[in-house]
Amino acid sequence: MYERKTLPDLNCGLDLIGEVLYGKWKMRLLWFINEGFRRPSELQRRIPGASRRVLNVQLKELENHKLVGKVIYPVVPPKVEYYLTDFGKSLIPVIDAMGQWGDAHDERLRKLIMRNIQS
């Protein structure tokens, strides 16, 4: 049976960035690629809580949104490396600011998160 996709709400910048960055690991992937971890195996080691499949799906979505690019080297076994596009690089200051906010409110956020988990 044909399943109809619902169109996302794209009414403002927050809707747009939410649509592009929706996914538990996308901001970390962008951050780690920016830090120089470009091979899928390196990214997997940096994000051990994520399955390889989920990381591949989210990397593909980031690639579709032109935030990352991929180079496939013609060797056996195949070697793949990801890099940030200029568009992706423009997100790094935003991700950095969000990380700094999280660090500044670390204790409060941890308490709230743990309280919600235990409820």
Short mmCIF file of N, CA and C in Angstrom, two decimals:
data_model
loop_
_atom_site.label_atom_id
_atom_site.label_comp_id
_atom_site.label_asym_id
_atom_site.label_seq_id
_atom_site.Cartn_x
_atom_site.Cartn_y
_atom_site.Cartn_z
N MET A 1 0.84 -1.18 0.00
CA MET A 1 0.00 0.00 0.00
C MET A 1 0.88 1.24 0.00
N TYR A 2 0.48 2.23 -0.72
CA TYR A 2 1.19 3.49 -0.82
C TYR A 2 1.00 4.30 0.46
N GLU A 3 2.12 4.74 1.03
CA GLU A 3 2.05 5.57 2.24
C GLU A 3 2.39 7.00 1.86
N ARG A 4 1.51 7.90 2.19
CA ARG A 4 1.70 9.30 1.85
C ARG A 4 2.54 9.98 2.91
N LYS A 5 3.58 10.67 2.49
CA LYS A 5 4.43 11.41 3.42
C LYS A 5 3.76 12.73 3.75
N THR A 6 3.83 13.09 5.03
CA THR A 6 3.32 14.40 5.41
C THR A 6 4.44 15.41 5.25
N LEU A 7 4.10 16.56 4.76
CA LEU A 7 5.08 17.62 4.58
C LEU A 7 5.39 18.26 5.93
N PRO A 8 6.67 18.55 6.17
CA PRO A 8 7.03 19.18 7.44
C PRO A 8 6.60 20.64 7.45
N ASP A 9 6.40 21.16 8.66
CA ASP A 9 6.14 22.59 8.81
C ASP A 9 7.46 23.33 8.62
N LEU A 10 7.50 24.22 7.68
CA LEU A 10 8.71 24.98 7.39
C LEU A 10 8.38 26.47 7.40
N ASN A 11 7.81 26.90 8.51
CA ASN A 11 7.30 28.27 8.60
C ASN A 11 8.33 29.29 9.05
N CYS A 12 9.43 28.82 9.65
CA CYS A 12 10.43 29.77 10.15
C CYS A 12 11.78 29.08 10.22
N GLY A 13 12.79 29.84 10.57
CA GLY A 13 14.14 29.31 10.65
C GLY A 13 14.28 28.17 11.64
N LEU A 14 13.55 28.23 12.75
CA LEU A 14 13.63 27.14 13.73
C LEU A 14 13.07 25.84 13.17
N ASP A 15 12.00 25.94 12.39
CA ASP A 15 11.46 24.74 11.72
C ASP A 15 12.48 24.18 10.75
N LEU A 16 13.12 25.05 10.00
CA LEU A 16 14.09 24.61 9.00
C LEU A 16 15.29 23.92 9.65
N ILE A 17 15.87 24.56 10.66
CA ILE A 17 17.04 23.95 11.30
C ILE A 17 16.66 22.68 12.04
N GLY A 18 15.46 22.63 12.61
CA GLY A 18 15.00 21.41 13.26
C GLY A 18 14.88 20.28 12.27
N GLU A 19 14.39 20.56 11.08
CA GLU A 19 14.25 19.54 10.05
C GLU A 19 15.60 19.02 9.59
N VAL A 20 16.58 19.91 9.47
CA VAL A 20 17.91 19.53 9.00
C VAL A 20 18.72 18.82 10.08
N LEU A 21 18.57 19.25 11.34
CA LEU A 21 19.38 18.68 12.43
C LEU A 21 18.64 17.66 13.28
N TYR A 22 17.39 17.34 12.93
CA TYR A 22 16.65 16.34 13.69
C TYR A 22 17.38 15.01 13.60
N GLY A 23 17.70 14.46 14.72
CA GLY A 23 18.45 13.20 14.79
C GLY A 23 19.41 13.30 15.95
N LYS A 24 19.43 12.30 16.76
CA LYS A 24 20.19 12.34 18.01
C LYS A 24 21.67 12.62 17.81
N TRP A 25 22.25 12.18 16.72
CA TRP A 25 23.70 12.24 16.58
C TRP A 25 24.19 13.28 15.58
N LYS A 26 23.32 13.98 14.91
CA LYS A 26 23.75 14.85 13.81
C LYS A 26 24.68 15.98 14.26
N MET A 27 24.36 16.64 15.37
CA MET A 27 25.24 17.72 15.81
C MET A 27 26.61 17.18 16.20
N ARG A 28 26.62 16.02 16.86
CA ARG A 28 27.91 15.41 17.21
C ARG A 28 28.68 15.01 15.97
N LEU A 29 28.01 14.45 14.97
CA LEU A 29 28.70 14.08 13.74
C LEU A 29 29.34 15.31 13.09
N LEU A 30 28.59 16.39 12.99
CA LEU A 30 29.14 17.61 12.41
C LEU A 30 30.34 18.09 13.22
N TRP A 31 30.19 18.07 14.55
CA TRP A 31 31.27 18.54 15.42
C TRP A 31 32.53 17.69 15.25
N PHE A 32 32.37 16.37 15.28
CA PHE A 32 33.52 15.49 15.18
C PHE A 32 34.18 15.54 13.80
N ILE A 33 33.39 15.68 12.75
CA ILE A 33 33.97 15.83 11.41
C ILE A 33 34.78 17.12 11.37
N ASN A 34 34.26 18.18 11.97
CA ASN A 34 34.99 19.44 12.04
C ASN A 34 36.29 19.28 12.83
N GLU A 35 36.27 18.42 13.85
CA GLU A 35 37.46 18.18 14.68
C GLU A 35 38.50 17.31 13.98
N GLY A 36 38.16 16.76 12.83
CA GLY A 36 39.13 15.97 12.07
C GLY A 36 38.86 14.48 12.04
N PHE A 37 37.78 14.03 12.64
CA PHE A 37 37.41 12.61 12.60
C PHE A 37 36.51 12.41 11.38
N ARG A 38 37.08 11.85 10.33
CA ARG A 38 36.37 11.84 9.06
C ARG A 38 35.96 10.45 8.57
N ARG A 39 36.59 9.42 9.05
CA ARG A 39 36.28 8.06 8.60
C ARG A 39 35.11 7.52 9.42
N PRO A 40 34.23 6.72 8.81
CA PRO A 40 33.10 6.16 9.56
C PRO A 40 33.53 5.41 10.83
N SER A 41 34.63 4.68 10.75
CA SER A 41 35.09 3.94 11.94
C SER A 41 35.53 4.89 13.05
N GLU A 42 36.13 6.02 12.69
CA GLU A 42 36.53 7.02 13.69
C GLU A 42 35.30 7.64 14.35
N LEU A 43 34.30 7.94 13.53
CA LEU A 43 33.06 8.52 14.06
C LEU A 43 32.36 7.53 14.97
N GLN A 44 32.36 6.25 14.60
CA GLN A 44 31.75 5.21 15.43
C GLN A 44 32.45 5.14 16.80
N ARG A 45 33.77 5.24 16.81
CA ARG A 45 34.50 5.22 18.09
C ARG A 45 34.19 6.44 18.94
N ARG A 46 33.97 7.56 18.31
CA ARG A 46 33.65 8.80 19.05
C ARG A 46 32.22 8.79 19.59
N ILE A 47 31.34 8.01 18.95
CA ILE A 47 29.93 7.95 19.34
C ILE A 47 29.55 6.48 19.55
N PRO A 48 30.09 5.85 20.59
CA PRO A 48 29.85 4.40 20.76
C PRO A 48 28.41 4.04 21.06
N GLY A 49 27.60 4.99 21.52
CA GLY A 49 26.20 4.71 21.83
C GLY A 49 25.31 4.59 20.60
N ALA A 50 25.85 4.92 19.44
CA ALA A 50 25.07 4.87 18.20
C ALA A 50 25.48 3.65 17.38
N SER A 51 24.50 3.01 16.77
CA SER A 51 24.83 1.88 15.89
C SER A 51 25.41 2.41 14.59
N ARG A 52 26.17 1.59 13.93
CA ARG A 52 26.77 1.97 12.64
C ARG A 52 25.68 2.32 11.64
N ARG A 53 24.58 1.56 11.66
CA ARG A 53 23.47 1.80 10.74
C ARG A 53 22.87 3.19 10.95
N VAL A 54 22.62 3.56 12.22
CA VAL A 54 22.04 4.87 12.52
C VAL A 54 22.99 5.99 12.09
N LEU A 55 24.28 5.82 12.38
CA LEU A 55 25.25 6.83 11.96
C LEU A 55 25.25 6.97 10.44
N ASN A 56 25.20 5.85 9.72
CA ASN A 56 25.18 5.91 8.26
C ASN A 56 23.94 6.62 7.74
N VAL A 57 22.80 6.36 8.35
CA VAL A 57 21.55 7.03 7.94
C VAL A 57 21.67 8.53 8.18
N GLN A 58 22.16 8.92 9.36
CA GLN A 58 22.25 10.34 9.68
C GLN A 58 23.33 11.03 8.84
N LEU A 59 24.43 10.35 8.55
CA LEU A 59 25.44 10.93 7.65
C LEU A 59 24.84 11.14 6.26
N LYS A 60 24.05 10.19 5.78
CA LYS A 60 23.41 10.32 4.48
C LYS A 60 22.45 11.52 4.46
N GLU A 61 21.70 11.70 5.55
CA GLU A 61 20.79 12.85 5.64
C GLU A 61 21.58 14.16 5.64
N LEU A 62 22.70 14.20 6.38
CA LEU A 62 23.54 15.40 6.38
C LEU A 62 24.11 15.66 4.99
N GLU A 63 24.44 14.59 4.30
CA GLU A 63 24.94 14.71 2.93
C GLU A 63 23.83 15.23 2.01
N ASN A 64 22.61 14.72 2.17
CA ASN A 64 21.48 15.19 1.35
C ASN A 64 21.18 16.65 1.59
N HIS A 65 21.44 17.13 2.81
CA HIS A 65 21.21 18.54 3.13
C HIS A 65 22.43 19.41 2.83
N LYS A 66 23.43 18.81 2.19
CA LYS A 66 24.63 19.52 1.73
C LYS A 66 25.46 20.10 2.89
N LEU A 67 25.36 19.48 4.07
CA LEU A 67 26.17 19.91 5.20
C LEU A 67 27.50 19.16 5.24
N VAL A 68 27.51 17.94 4.73
CA VAL A 68 28.74 17.17 4.60
C VAL A 68 28.85 16.64 3.19
N GLY A 69 30.09 16.39 2.81
CA GLY A 69 30.36 15.73 1.54
C GLY A 69 31.10 14.44 1.84
N LYS A 70 31.21 13.58 0.84
CA LYS A 70 31.83 12.28 1.03
C LYS A 70 32.80 12.03 -0.12
N VAL A 71 33.98 11.54 0.24
CA VAL A 71 34.96 11.13 -0.75
C VAL A 71 35.11 9.62 -0.64
N ILE A 72 34.97 8.93 -1.76
CA ILE A 72 35.16 7.48 -1.80
C ILE A 72 36.44 7.23 -2.59
N TYR A 73 37.43 6.65 -1.91
CA TYR A 73 38.70 6.36 -2.56
C TYR A 73 38.63 5.01 -3.25
N PRO A 74 39.18 4.92 -4.48
CA PRO A 74 39.10 3.66 -5.25
C PRO A 74 40.17 2.65 -4.81
N VAL A 75 40.04 2.16 -3.60
CA VAL A 75 40.96 1.15 -3.07
C VAL A 75 40.14 -0.01 -2.54
N VAL A 76 40.82 -1.13 -2.28
CA VAL A 76 40.15 -2.30 -1.71
C VAL A 76 40.80 -2.58 -0.37
N PRO A 77 40.04 -2.62 0.72
CA PRO A 77 38.61 -2.32 0.80
C PRO A 77 38.36 -0.83 0.60
N PRO A 78 37.14 -0.47 0.22
CA PRO A 78 36.83 0.94 -0.04
C PRO A 78 37.11 1.82 1.18
N LYS A 79 37.66 2.98 0.91
CA LYS A 79 37.93 3.96 1.96
C LYS A 79 37.01 5.15 1.73
N VAL A 80 36.29 5.54 2.79
CA VAL A 80 35.35 6.67 2.72
C VAL A 80 35.75 7.70 3.76
N GLU A 81 35.71 8.95 3.38
CA GLU A 81 35.94 10.05 4.31
C GLU A 81 34.86 11.11 4.10
N TYR A 82 34.43 11.68 5.21
CA TYR A 82 33.45 12.77 5.18
C TYR A 82 34.16 14.08 5.47
N TYR A 83 33.62 15.15 4.96
CA TYR A 83 34.15 16.49 5.22
C TYR A 83 32.97 17.46 5.33
N LEU A 84 33.20 18.56 6.01
CA LEU A 84 32.16 19.59 6.10
C LEU A 84 32.21 20.46 4.86
N THR A 85 31.06 20.72 4.30
CA THR A 85 30.96 21.71 3.22
C THR A 85 31.04 23.10 3.87
N ASP A 86 31.15 24.12 3.06
CA ASP A 86 31.13 25.48 3.61
C ASP A 86 29.82 25.73 4.34
N PHE A 87 28.74 25.18 3.79
CA PHE A 87 27.42 25.30 4.42
C PHE A 87 27.44 24.63 5.80
N GLY A 88 28.03 23.44 5.88
CA GLY A 88 28.15 22.73 7.16
C GLY A 88 29.04 23.49 8.14
N LYS A 89 30.14 24.06 7.64
CA LYS A 89 31.04 24.83 8.51
C LYS A 89 30.31 26.02 9.14
N SER A 90 29.33 26.56 8.43
CA SER A 90 28.60 27.72 8.96
C SER A 90 27.77 27.35 10.19
N LEU A 91 27.52 26.07 10.41
CA LEU A 91 26.77 25.61 11.59
C LEU A 91 27.64 25.42 12.83
N ILE A 92 28.94 25.31 12.66
CA ILE A 92 29.82 25.02 13.79
C ILE A 92 29.72 26.08 14.89
N PRO A 93 29.70 27.38 14.60
CA PRO A 93 29.55 28.35 15.69
C PRO A 93 28.22 28.20 16.44
N VAL A 94 27.17 27.79 15.74
CA VAL A 94 25.87 27.58 16.37
C VAL A 94 25.94 26.37 17.31
N ILE A 95 26.53 25.28 16.84
CA ILE A 95 26.68 24.08 17.66
C ILE A 95 27.57 24.38 18.86
N ASP A 96 28.64 25.15 18.63
CA ASP A 96 29.54 25.53 19.73
C ASP A 96 28.78 26.34 20.78
N ALA A 97 27.97 27.29 20.35
CA ALA A 97 27.20 28.11 21.30
C ALA A 97 26.22 27.24 22.10
N MET A 98 25.60 26.28 21.44
CA MET A 98 24.67 25.39 22.15
C MET A 98 25.43 24.53 23.16
N GLY A 99 26.60 24.05 22.78
CA GLY A 99 27.42 23.27 23.71
C GLY A 99 27.86 24.09 24.91
N GLN A 100 28.23 25.34 24.68
CA GLN A 100 28.62 26.22 25.78
C GLN A 100 27.44 26.47 26.71
N TRP A 101 26.26 26.64 26.16
CA TRP A 101 25.07 26.83 26.99
C TRP A 101 24.82 25.59 27.84
N GLY A 102 24.94 24.41 27.22
CA GLY A 102 24.78 23.16 27.96
C GLY A 102 25.81 23.04 29.07
N ASP A 103 27.06 23.39 28.79
CA ASP A 103 28.11 23.34 29.82
C ASP A 103 27.81 24.32 30.96
N ALA A 104 27.32 25.51 30.61
CA ALA A 104 27.03 26.53 31.63
C ALA A 104 25.88 26.11 32.54
N HIS A 105 24.99 25.26 32.04
CA HIS A 105 23.81 24.83 32.81
C HIS A 105 23.86 23.33 33.10
N ASP A 106 25.05 22.78 33.09
CA ASP A 106 25.27 21.34 33.23
C ASP A 106 24.52 20.73 34.41
N GLU A 107 24.78 21.24 35.60
CA GLU A 107 24.19 20.63 36.80
C GLU A 107 22.67 20.69 36.77
N ARG A 108 22.13 21.83 36.43
CA ARG A 108 20.68 22.00 36.39
C ARG A 108 20.04 21.06 35.36
N LEU A 109 20.65 21.00 34.18
CA LEU A 109 20.10 20.15 33.12
C LEU A 109 20.17 18.67 33.50
N ARG A 110 21.28 18.24 34.10
CA ARG A 110 21.40 16.84 34.52
C ARG A 110 20.32 16.47 35.53
N LYS A 111 20.07 17.35 36.49
CA LYS A 111 19.03 17.09 37.49
C LYS A 111 17.66 16.98 36.84
N LEU A 112 17.36 17.89 35.94
CA LEU A 112 16.05 17.86 35.27
C LEU A 112 15.90 16.61 34.41
N ILE A 113 16.93 16.26 33.69
CA ILE A 113 16.87 15.07 32.84
C ILE A 113 16.68 13.82 33.69
N MET A 114 17.46 13.70 34.76
CA MET A 114 17.36 12.52 35.62
C MET A 114 15.99 12.45 36.30
N ARG A 115 15.46 13.58 36.69
CA ARG A 115 14.13 13.61 37.32
C ARG A 115 13.08 13.12 36.33
N ASN A 116 13.19 13.54 35.09
CA ASN A 116 12.23 13.11 34.08
C ASN A 116 12.36 11.63 33.75
N ILE A 117 13.58 11.11 33.76
CA ILE A 117 13.79 9.68 33.50
C ILE A 117 13.19 8.85 34.62
N GLN A 118 13.32 9.31 35.84
CA GLN A 118 12.86 8.55 37.00
C GLN A 118 11.37 8.67 37.24
N SER A 119 10.72 9.62 36.56
CA SER A 119 9.26 9.80 36.74
C SER A 119 8.47 8.79 35.97
#
